[in-house]
């Protein structure tokens, strides 16, 4: 056997010819592998696209069904923390139908926030803000804050009799009255604070760029607006026309008494961990209640303190009528009492729906005092005779009586005549202790 290296040139050429087909077969194998690679790559790409689409679809569904609702709920709580009285918009019906589970939770949170606003009101802003930004423990010991504000108190007349007549329906009546009162106050820079059975505590505080005299004018406007709306409101007419009401008091009409005063108060949370109310503590708040009660004594609808009147605009001050000056128990300082004479007859264009939209500069012209300027001037003259200056030194009661007796149907004049009759000297003059 010959050594391989001893192959002849001819044999070596034949061997190379036999090797050449193997190279061709190797190239064929490479193409098959390439097709396999491309096939695997195509399958992998397809699977990746399908998986990506599935992940994106799932992510989108999770965002719509879980993440977005959670973000909206967080935004609701954050909004209440920043501005506790901000109106919370309800969810649209289409969203609620598509995602009923999370919508139920969202709507519940919105309703709870709205109930917080209704329960605590303007005075409870700090309570809501402090507790939403704190831990799990509810904090009721919020420190009080001194505020200067206008305090109003109004009361439904003849409420005891109405309760006996209407029984369970009296709650509906109170709510109908409250709707008129609260809306009118809110439209005029104020806020309802507390509902006390047949009475309502109302508060006005200057905010932003609104000047104090504008707020004072608006507080008085609220009362006039309420009186007109109750008189022209068809809902009130239905209550007044009920057979049992007419049987109890034929010709019954719904009336409220109103007191208005400006002063300071402590805005705070009152109560315990079991029940708290956000309200105001101050003798000035109580004074607004006492003014409302005194409307019965003077037979007027509205009583306003002198402190409040002096803060009104000059125009509105000129429409008020001084009806007395009194010294309250526990106070050495006399207080002037004013009223705004609200009648029962107004232009036909003034309705329960339109009176609230009348511009301020037109309101007092459209609904002026029922007493004419001439009468108010003569009544002021009689009051000067009656009071006799700041210390009563120049009081001339006989002359005052001569004037007051000209108005036997005017409640304040009758009230002063009764006081003079009970306290005058035998000659009709003011007693020695009279200090105006």
Short mmCIF file of N, CA and C in Angstrom, two decimals, residues 116-192:
data_model
loop_
_atom_site.label_atom_id
_atom_site.label_comp_id
_atom_site.label_asym_id
_atom_site.label_seq_id
_atom_site.Cartn_x
_atom_site.Cartn_y
_atom_site.Cartn_z
N UNK A 116 -70.11 65.35 54.21
CA UNK A 116 -69.22 66.10 55.09
C UNK A 116 -69.44 67.61 54.91
N UNK A 117 -69.54 68.03 53.66
CA UNK A 117 -69.76 69.45 53.39
C UNK A 117 -71.10 69.91 53.94
N UNK A 118 -72.14 69.08 53.76
CA UNK A 118 -73.46 69.45 54.25
C UNK A 118 -73.49 69.49 55.78
N UNK A 119 -72.81 68.53 56.41
CA UNK A 119 -72.87 68.43 57.86
C UNK A 119 -72.06 69.52 58.55
N UNK A 120 -70.88 69.83 58.03
CA UNK A 120 -70.00 70.78 58.70
C UNK A 120 -70.13 72.21 58.16
N UNK A 121 -70.45 72.35 56.87
CA UNK A 121 -70.65 73.67 56.31
C UNK A 121 -69.41 74.54 56.33
N UNK A 122 -69.64 75.85 56.24
CA UNK A 122 -68.56 76.82 56.15
C UNK A 122 -67.65 76.76 57.38
N UNK A 123 -68.25 76.59 58.56
CA UNK A 123 -67.46 76.60 59.79
C UNK A 123 -66.63 75.33 59.96
N UNK A 124 -66.92 74.29 59.18
CA UNK A 124 -66.22 73.03 59.36
C UNK A 124 -65.08 72.79 58.40
N UNK A 125 -64.68 73.82 57.65
CA UNK A 125 -63.60 73.64 56.68
C UNK A 125 -62.33 73.13 57.33
N UNK A 126 -61.96 73.74 58.45
CA UNK A 126 -60.71 73.34 59.11
C UNK A 126 -60.81 71.92 59.67
N UNK A 127 -61.98 71.54 60.14
CA UNK A 127 -62.14 70.18 60.68
C UNK A 127 -61.95 69.16 59.57
N UNK A 128 -62.57 69.39 58.41
CA UNK A 128 -62.43 68.46 57.29
C UNK A 128 -60.99 68.41 56.82
N UNK A 129 -60.37 69.57 56.64
CA UNK A 129 -59.00 69.62 56.12
C UNK A 129 -58.02 68.93 57.08
N UNK A 130 -58.20 69.16 58.37
CA UNK A 130 -57.26 68.59 59.33
C UNK A 130 -57.40 67.07 59.40
N UNK A 131 -58.60 66.56 59.37
CA UNK A 131 -58.79 65.12 59.51
C UNK A 131 -58.43 64.36 58.24
N UNK A 132 -58.68 64.92 57.08
CA UNK A 132 -58.32 64.23 55.85
C UNK A 132 -56.80 64.18 55.67
N UNK A 133 -56.11 65.13 56.24
CA UNK A 133 -54.66 65.14 56.10
C UNK A 133 -53.93 64.45 57.24
N UNK A 134 -54.69 63.88 58.20
CA UNK A 134 -54.07 63.23 59.35
C UNK A 134 -54.12 61.72 59.20
N UNK A 135 -53.82 61.01 60.29
CA UNK A 135 -53.83 59.56 60.27
C UNK A 135 -55.24 59.01 60.36
N UNK A 136 -55.33 57.79 60.88
CA UNK A 136 -56.62 57.12 60.94
C UNK A 136 -57.50 57.65 62.05
N UNK A 137 -56.94 58.29 63.06
CA UNK A 137 -57.71 58.78 64.20
C UNK A 137 -58.41 60.10 63.85
N UNK A 138 -59.70 60.16 64.17
CA UNK A 138 -60.46 61.38 63.93
C UNK A 138 -60.15 62.38 65.03
N UNK A 139 -59.76 63.60 64.66
CA UNK A 139 -59.39 64.63 65.63
C UNK A 139 -60.53 65.62 65.77
N UNK A 140 -61.07 65.70 66.97
CA UNK A 140 -62.19 66.60 67.23
C UNK A 140 -61.79 67.82 68.04
N UNK A 141 -60.54 67.87 68.49
CA UNK A 141 -60.10 68.96 69.34
C UNK A 141 -59.45 70.08 68.53
N UNK A 142 -60.06 70.40 67.39
CA UNK A 142 -59.52 71.47 66.55
C UNK A 142 -59.59 72.81 67.29
N UNK A 143 -58.49 73.51 67.30
CA UNK A 143 -58.45 74.80 68.00
C UNK A 143 -59.36 75.80 67.32
N UNK A 144 -60.10 76.55 68.15
CA UNK A 144 -61.00 77.56 67.61
C UNK A 144 -60.25 78.74 67.03
N UNK A 145 -60.91 79.45 66.13
CA UNK A 145 -60.32 80.60 65.46
C UNK A 145 -61.28 81.78 65.60
N UNK A 146 -60.75 82.93 65.96
CA UNK A 146 -61.58 84.13 66.07
C UNK A 146 -61.85 84.71 64.69
N UNK A 147 -63.12 84.93 64.41
CA UNK A 147 -63.51 85.51 63.12
C UNK A 147 -64.46 86.67 63.37
N UNK A 148 -64.48 87.60 62.45
CA UNK A 148 -65.45 88.69 62.46
C UNK A 148 -66.41 88.46 61.30
N UNK A 149 -67.69 88.45 61.62
CA UNK A 149 -68.66 88.07 60.60
C UNK A 149 -70.02 88.68 60.92
N UNK A 150 -70.92 88.54 59.97
CA UNK A 150 -72.32 88.93 60.15
C UNK A 150 -73.09 87.67 60.52
N UNK A 151 -73.82 87.75 61.62
CA UNK A 151 -74.58 86.60 62.09
C UNK A 151 -76.07 86.90 61.95
N UNK A 152 -76.74 85.96 61.33
CA UNK A 152 -78.18 86.11 61.12
C UNK A 152 -78.93 84.95 61.75
N UNK A 153 -80.12 85.25 62.23
CA UNK A 153 -80.96 84.22 62.82
C UNK A 153 -82.37 84.45 62.33
N UNK A 154 -83.00 83.40 61.81
CA UNK A 154 -84.38 83.53 61.36
C UNK A 154 -85.20 82.35 61.88
N UNK A 155 -86.48 82.59 62.09
CA UNK A 155 -87.34 81.64 62.78
C UNK A 155 -88.71 81.59 62.10
N UNK A 156 -89.25 80.39 61.99
CA UNK A 156 -90.59 80.21 61.40
C UNK A 156 -91.63 80.58 62.44
N UNK A 157 -92.53 81.46 62.08
CA UNK A 157 -93.57 81.89 62.99
C UNK A 157 -94.64 80.80 63.15
N UNK A 158 -95.26 80.75 64.35
CA UNK A 158 -96.37 79.83 64.66
C UNK A 158 -95.99 78.37 64.42
N UNK A 159 -94.73 78.04 64.72
CA UNK A 159 -94.27 76.70 64.40
C UNK A 159 -94.89 75.63 65.31
N UNK A 160 -95.15 75.98 66.55
CA UNK A 160 -95.74 75.00 67.46
C UNK A 160 -97.10 74.55 66.96
N UNK A 161 -97.92 75.51 66.53
CA UNK A 161 -99.24 75.17 65.99
C UNK A 161 -99.13 74.37 64.71
N UNK A 162 -98.19 74.74 63.84
CA UNK A 162 -98.00 74.00 62.59
C UNK A 162 -97.59 72.55 62.86
N UNK A 163 -96.76 72.36 63.89
CA UNK A 163 -96.33 71.00 64.22
C UNK A 163 -97.52 70.15 64.67
N UNK A 164 -98.38 70.73 65.48
CA UNK A 164 -99.55 69.99 65.95
C UNK A 164 -100.50 69.66 64.82
N UNK A 165 -100.60 70.55 63.85
CA UNK A 165 -101.54 70.33 62.74
C UNK A 165 -100.96 69.37 61.70
N UNK A 166 -99.71 69.60 61.30
CA UNK A 166 -99.11 68.81 60.21
C UNK A 166 -98.50 67.50 60.68
N UNK A 167 -98.17 67.39 61.95
CA UNK A 167 -97.57 66.16 62.49
C UNK A 167 -96.32 65.78 61.69
N UNK A 168 -96.29 64.58 61.11
CA UNK A 168 -95.08 64.11 60.42
C UNK A 168 -94.69 64.94 59.22
N UNK A 169 -95.66 65.63 58.61
CA UNK A 169 -95.36 66.44 57.43
C UNK A 169 -94.63 67.74 57.76
N UNK A 170 -94.55 68.09 59.05
CA UNK A 170 -93.92 69.36 59.39
C UNK A 170 -92.44 69.36 58.99
N UNK A 171 -91.81 68.18 58.98
CA UNK A 171 -90.42 68.10 58.55
C UNK A 171 -90.26 68.51 57.10
N UNK A 172 -91.22 68.11 56.24
CA UNK A 172 -91.18 68.51 54.84
C UNK A 172 -91.34 70.02 54.70
N UNK A 173 -92.22 70.59 55.51
CA UNK A 173 -92.41 72.05 55.47
C UNK A 173 -91.12 72.77 55.84
N UNK A 174 -90.46 72.32 56.92
CA UNK A 174 -89.22 72.96 57.35
C UNK A 174 -88.18 72.86 56.24
N UNK A 175 -88.09 71.72 55.59
CA UNK A 175 -87.10 71.55 54.51
C UNK A 175 -87.41 72.45 53.32
N UNK A 176 -88.68 72.65 53.01
CA UNK A 176 -89.04 73.56 51.91
C UNK A 176 -88.65 74.99 52.26
N UNK A 177 -88.88 75.39 53.51
CA UNK A 177 -88.48 76.73 53.94
C UNK A 177 -86.96 76.84 53.94
N UNK A 178 -86.28 75.80 54.45
CA UNK A 178 -84.82 75.81 54.49
C UNK A 178 -84.22 75.94 53.11
N UNK A 179 -84.83 75.31 52.12
CA UNK A 179 -84.32 75.40 50.75
C UNK A 179 -84.32 76.84 50.26
N UNK A 180 -85.39 77.56 50.55
CA UNK A 180 -85.47 78.97 50.14
C UNK A 180 -84.44 79.80 50.91
N UNK A 181 -84.38 79.60 52.23
CA UNK A 181 -83.47 80.39 53.07
C UNK A 181 -82.01 80.14 52.70
N UNK A 182 -81.64 78.87 52.63
CA UNK A 182 -80.23 78.53 52.36
C UNK A 182 -79.79 79.02 50.98
N UNK A 183 -80.63 78.84 49.97
CA UNK A 183 -80.24 79.26 48.62
C UNK A 183 -80.07 80.77 48.54
N UNK A 184 -81.00 81.51 49.15
CA UNK A 184 -80.90 82.97 49.11
C UNK A 184 -79.64 83.45 49.81
N UNK A 185 -79.30 82.85 50.93
CA UNK A 185 -78.10 83.24 51.67
C UNK A 185 -76.85 82.91 50.87
N UNK A 186 -76.81 81.69 50.28
CA UNK A 186 -75.64 81.29 49.51
C UNK A 186 -75.44 82.15 48.28
N UNK A 187 -76.51 82.66 47.70
CA UNK A 187 -76.41 83.53 46.53
C UNK A 187 -75.91 84.92 46.88
N UNK A 188 -75.85 85.23 48.18
CA UNK A 188 -75.47 86.58 48.61
C UNK A 188 -74.31 86.54 49.60
N UNK A 189 -73.26 85.79 49.24
CA UNK A 189 -71.99 85.74 49.98
C UNK A 189 -72.09 85.09 51.37
N UNK A 190 -73.20 84.43 51.67
CA UNK A 190 -73.37 83.84 52.99
C UNK A 190 -73.33 82.33 52.96
N UNK A 191 -73.51 81.73 54.14
CA UNK A 191 -73.53 80.28 54.26
C UNK A 191 -74.42 79.89 55.43
N UNK A 192 -75.30 78.91 55.24
CA UNK A 192 -76.07 78.40 56.38
C UNK A 192 -75.16 77.64 57.31
#
